[in-house]
Amino acid sequence: MPHAAARDRLIVALDTPSIEEAQRLVAGLDASVSFYKVGLELVFTGGLDLARALKANGKRVFLDMKLLDIGNTVERAVANASELGLDFLTVHGHDLKTMRAAVAGRGSSRLKLLAVTVLTNLTEDDLRQQGCQMNPADLVLSRARMAQESGFDGVIASGQEAERIRAQAGPGFLIVTPGIRLPGSTTDDQERITTPESAIRGGADHIVVGRPITQADDPKAAAETFLHHIREAL
Ligand code: C5P
């Protein structure tokens, strides 16, 4: 989506300990943010109801469940998730069986499936510990190819890999990049980080930003800063 407005490119990760806190954030961010991610932390404390409420209020919602299980279970989970009327759902992009099952479960619904390639907090050493001899970028590329072959709409990857994924996948395949930080800011537990400019210029469609916005003294001002950086890159 080369011409999407800056606002449509920013996804704010609602990683908060309670629904009330997430609702406060959404109210404060107001019109600055049109796209939210509901993930594992919030889903166990009423996140699905909030996701539906956000959709009813005209926002887009990314349900970050990072599914990984046997094909039959993934297919049925995705079929039920498709009924929620949300926009994006994540499935781990480790193998073709899981991803093909997810595509079967999605059926004709409009839910977009995104494959998690290699988590942005993992390094080459972490992969070696898992018994994987590939470097993160090569593994991301390999999993992105499998995701595309399986019928996925796109991938989650670091901005560091966006350019190579775009070159491999061509236009139209969604690249969504977490691990986004402004120069000089704290990296928290993230490892393969990039700036918003570098991710967008590399070909990312969306950047996912959590703590740099949600834990800022003024989240709305922080969101506006990220939007400014996205606009600079477009
Ligand atoms: O707070 P921060 O900006 O680091 O949050 C990044 C968000 O993106 C978190 O919700 C995390 O679960 C998610 N994510 C990630 N790396 C991936 C996939 C999702 O950091 N590969």
Coordinates of C-alpha atoms and ligand atoms in Angstrom, one line a residue:
M1 CA 0.0 0.0 0.0
P2 CA 2.5 2.6 -1.2
H3 CA 0.2 5.6 -0.7
A4 CA -1.4 4.8 2.6
A5 CA -1.5 7.9 4.9
A6 CA 1.0 8.1 7.7
R7 CA -1.8 7.6 10.2
D8 CA -2.7 4.3 8.6
R9 CA 0.9 3.1 8.8
L10 CA 1.2 3.5 12.6
I11 CA -0.1 0.6 14.8
V12 CA 0.0 1.2 18.5
A13 CA 0.5 -2.0 20.6
L14 CA -1.9 -1.8 23.6
D15 CA 0.3 -3.8 25.9
T16 CA -1.3 -2.7 29.2
P17 CA -2.0 -4.6 32.4
S18 CA -5.7 -3.7 32.4
I19 CA -8.6 -2.8 30.1
E20 CA -9.1 0.4 31.9
E21 CA -5.5 1.5 31.2
A22 CA -5.9 0.5 27.5
Q23 CA -9.2 2.5 27.3
R24 CA -7.5 5.5 28.9
L25 CA -4.7 5.3 26.3
V26 CA -7.1 5.0 23.4
A27 CA -9.2 8.0 24.7
G28 CA -6.0 10.1 25.1
L29 CA -4.6 9.2 21.7
D30 CA -7.9 10.1 20.1
A31 CA -7.8 10.8 16.4
S32 CA -4.0 10.5 16.2
V33 CA -4.2 6.7 16.1
S34 CA -6.4 4.7 13.8
F35 CA -4.9 1.2 14.2
Y36 CA -4.3 -0.8 17.4
K37 CA -2.7 -4.1 18.3
V38 CA -4.3 -6.2 21.0
G39 CA -1.8 -8.9 22.1
L40 CA -1.3 -11.7 24.6
E41 CA -1.2 -9.4 27.7
L42 CA -4.5 -7.7 27.1
V43 CA -6.4 -10.7 25.6
F44 CA -6.4 -12.4 29.0
T45 CA -8.1 -9.4 30.7
G46 CA -10.9 -8.6 28.3
G47 CA -8.9 -7.7 25.2
L48 CA -11.3 -9.3 22.8
D49 CA -14.2 -7.1 24.0
L50 CA -12.0 -4.1 23.7
A51 CA -11.0 -5.2 20.2
R52 CA -14.6 -5.4 19.1
A53 CA -15.4 -2.0 20.7
L54 CA -12.5 -0.4 18.8
K55 CA -13.8 -1.8 15.6
A56 CA -17.3 -0.5 16.4
N57 CA -15.6 3.0 16.8
G58 CA -14.1 2.9 13.4
K59 CA -10.5 1.8 14.3
R60 CA -8.6 -1.0 12.7
V61 CA -7.5 -3.9 15.0
F62 CA -4.6 -6.3 14.8
L63 CA -5.0 -9.4 17.0
D64 CA -1.5 -10.5 17.8
M65 CA -2.0 -14.1 19.0
K66 CA 1.1 -15.6 17.4
L67 CA -0.6 -19.0 17.0
L68 CA 1.5 -22.2 16.7
D69 CA -0.1 -25.6 17.1
I70 CA -1.0 -28.7 15.0
G71 CA -2.8 -27.9 11.8
N72 CA -6.3 -29.0 12.9
T73 CA -6.2 -26.7 16.0
V74 CA -4.8 -23.7 14.1
E75 CA -7.4 -24.1 11.4
R76 CA -10.3 -24.1 13.9
A77 CA -8.8 -21.3 15.9
V78 CA -8.4 -19.1 12.9
A79 CA -11.9 -20.0 11.7
N80 CA -13.3 -18.7 15.1
A81 CA -11.0 -15.7 15.0
S82 CA -12.3 -14.8 11.5
E83 CA -15.8 -14.4 13.0
L84 CA -14.6 -11.5 15.2
G85 CA -14.5 -9.1 12.2
L86 CA -10.9 -7.8 13.0
D87 CA -8.2 -6.9 10.5
F88 CA -4.9 -8.7 11.1
L89 CA -4.1 -12.0 12.9
T90 CA -0.6 -13.4 13.5
V91 CA 0.4 -17.1 13.2
H92 CA 4.0 -18.3 13.7
G93 CA 5.6 -18.8 10.3
H94 CA 7.7 -21.8 11.2
D95 CA 6.2 -24.4 8.8
L96 CA 4.0 -24.8 5.8
K97 CA 1.6 -27.2 7.6
T98 CA 0.6 -24.5 10.2
M99 CA 0.3 -21.8 7.6
R100 CA -1.7 -23.8 5.2
A101 CA -4.1 -24.7 8.0
A102 CA -4.4 -21.1 9.0
V103 CA -5.3 -20.1 5.4
A104 CA -7.9 -22.9 5.3
G105 CA -9.4 -21.7 8.6
R106 CA -9.6 -18.1 7.3
G107 CA -11.8 -19.3 4.4
S108 CA -13.4 -16.4 2.6
S109 CA -13.3 -14.0 5.5
R110 CA -11.4 -10.6 5.1
L111 CA -9.1 -11.3 8.0
K112 CA -5.5 -10.7 6.9
L113 CA -3.0 -13.4 8.0
L114 CA 0.5 -12.3 9.0
A115 CA 3.3 -14.8 9.6
V116 CA 5.7 -14.0 12.5
T117 CA 9.1 -14.7 11.0
V118 CA 11.7 -14.2 13.7
L119 CA 10.8 -12.3 16.8
T120 CA 12.6 -8.9 17.0
N121 CA 14.0 -9.7 20.4
L122 CA 16.0 -12.7 19.0
T123 CA 19.6 -12.6 17.9
E124 CA 21.8 -15.0 15.9
D125 CA 23.0 -16.5 19.3
D126 CA 19.4 -17.1 20.3
L127 CA 18.7 -18.9 17.0
R128 CA 21.8 -21.1 17.5
Q129 CA 20.5 -22.1 21.0
Q130 CA 17.3 -23.3 19.2
G131 CA 19.5 -25.4 17.0
C132 CA 19.1 -23.1 14.0
Q133 CA 22.3 -22.4 12.0
M134 CA 20.8 -19.6 9.9
N135 CA 21.3 -15.9 10.7
P136 CA 18.1 -14.0 11.5
A137 CA 17.8 -12.2 8.1
D138 CA 18.2 -15.4 6.1
L139 CA 15.6 -17.2 8.3
V140 CA 13.2 -14.3 7.9
L141 CA 13.6 -14.4 4.1
S142 CA 13.0 -18.2 4.1
R143 CA 9.9 -17.9 6.3
A144 CA 8.6 -15.0 4.3
R145 CA 8.8 -17.1 1.1
M146 CA 6.9 -19.9 2.8
A147 CA 4.3 -17.5 4.1
Q148 CA 3.7 -16.1 0.6
E149 CA 3.5 -19.6 -0.9
S150 CA 0.9 -20.6 1.7
G151 CA -1.4 -17.7 0.8
F152 CA -0.6 -15.4 3.7
D153 CA -1.1 -11.7 3.3
G154 CA 2.2 -10.7 4.8
V155 CA 4.8 -11.0 7.5
I156 CA 6.0 -9.6 10.8
A157 CA 9.7 -8.9 10.7
S158 CA 12.3 -6.4 11.8
G159 CA 12.7 -3.2 9.8
Q160 CA 16.3 -4.5 9.3
E161 CA 14.9 -7.1 7.0
A162 CA 12.1 -5.1 5.3
E163 CA 14.1 -4.2 2.1
R164 CA 15.1 -7.8 1.4
I165 CA 11.6 -9.1 2.0
R166 CA 10.1 -6.4 -0.3
A167 CA 12.7 -7.3 -3.0
Q168 CA 11.8 -11.0 -2.7
A169 CA 8.0 -10.7 -2.3
G170 CA 7.3 -7.8 -4.6
P171 CA 4.5 -5.3 -4.1
G172 CA 1.2 -6.1 -2.3
F173 CA 2.7 -8.4 0.3
L174 CA 2.3 -6.8 3.7
I175 CA 5.4 -6.1 5.8
V176 CA 4.7 -5.1 9.4
T177 CA 7.6 -4.1 11.6
P178 CA 7.8 -4.0 15.4
G179 CA 11.1 -3.3 17.3
I180 CA 10.8 0.4 16.3
R181 CA 12.8 3.0 18.3
L182 CA 13.8 6.6 17.7
P183 CA 17.6 7.2 17.7
G184 CA 19.0 7.4 21.3
S185 CA 15.9 6.0 23.0
T186 CA 15.9 2.9 25.2
T187 CA 15.6 -0.4 23.4
D188 CA 13.9 -2.3 26.3
D189 CA 14.1 -6.1 25.4
Q190 CA 14.2 -5.5 21.7
E191 CA 17.3 -6.5 19.7
R192 CA 16.8 -6.1 15.9
I193 CA 15.5 -2.5 16.1
T194 CA 15.2 0.2 13.5
T195 CA 13.9 3.7 13.3
P196 CA 10.5 4.4 11.7
E197 CA 12.2 6.0 8.7
S198 CA 14.5 3.1 8.0
A199 CA 11.5 0.6 8.3
I200 CA 9.3 2.6 6.0
R201 CA 12.0 3.4 3.5
G202 CA 12.9 -0.3 3.4
G203 CA 9.3 -1.1 2.3
A204 CA 7.4 -1.7 5.5
D205 CA 3.6 -1.0 5.2
H206 CA 3.1 -0.6 9.0
I207 CA 5.3 0.0 12.0
V208 CA 4.2 -1.4 15.4
V209 CA 5.1 0.9 18.4
G210 CA 4.4 -0.1 22.0
R211 CA 6.3 1.2 25.0
P212 CA 7.8 4.3 23.3
I213 CA 4.2 5.6 23.0
T214 CA 2.2 3.8 25.8
Q215 CA 4.8 4.5 28.5
A216 CA 5.5 8.1 27.4
D217 CA 4.6 11.0 29.7
D218 CA 2.4 12.3 26.9
P219 CA 1.4 9.3 24.7
K220 CA -0.4 11.5 22.1
A221 CA 2.6 13.8 21.7
A222 CA 4.8 10.6 21.3
A223 CA 2.4 9.2 18.7
E224 CA 2.5 12.5 16.8
T225 CA 6.3 12.3 16.8
F226 CA 6.2 8.9 15.3
L227 CA 3.7 10.1 12.7
H228 CA 6.1 12.9 11.8
H229 CA 8.9 10.4 11.3
I230 CA 6.7 8.3 9.1
R231 CA 5.8 11.3 7.0
E232 CA 9.5 12.2 6.6
A233 CA 10.1 8.7 5.2
L234 CA 7.1 8.8 2.7
Ligands
C5P1 O1 7.0 -2.0 23.3 P1 7.5 -2.4 21.9 O2 7.4 -1.3 20.9 O3 8.8 -3.1 22.0 O4 6.4 -3.5 21.5 C1 6.4 -4.2 20.3 C2 5.2 -5.0 20.2 O5 5.3 -5.8 19.0 C3 4.9 -6.0 21.3 O6 3.5 -6.0 21.5 C4 5.4 -7.3 20.8 O7 4.6 -8.4 21.3 C5 5.2 -7.2 19.3 N1 6.1 -8.0 18.5 C6 7.4 -7.9 18.5 N2 8.2 -8.7 17.6 C7 7.6 -9.5 16.8 C8 6.2 -9.6 16.8 C9 5.5 -8.8 17.6 O8 8.0 -7.1 19.2 N3 8.4 -10.2 16.0

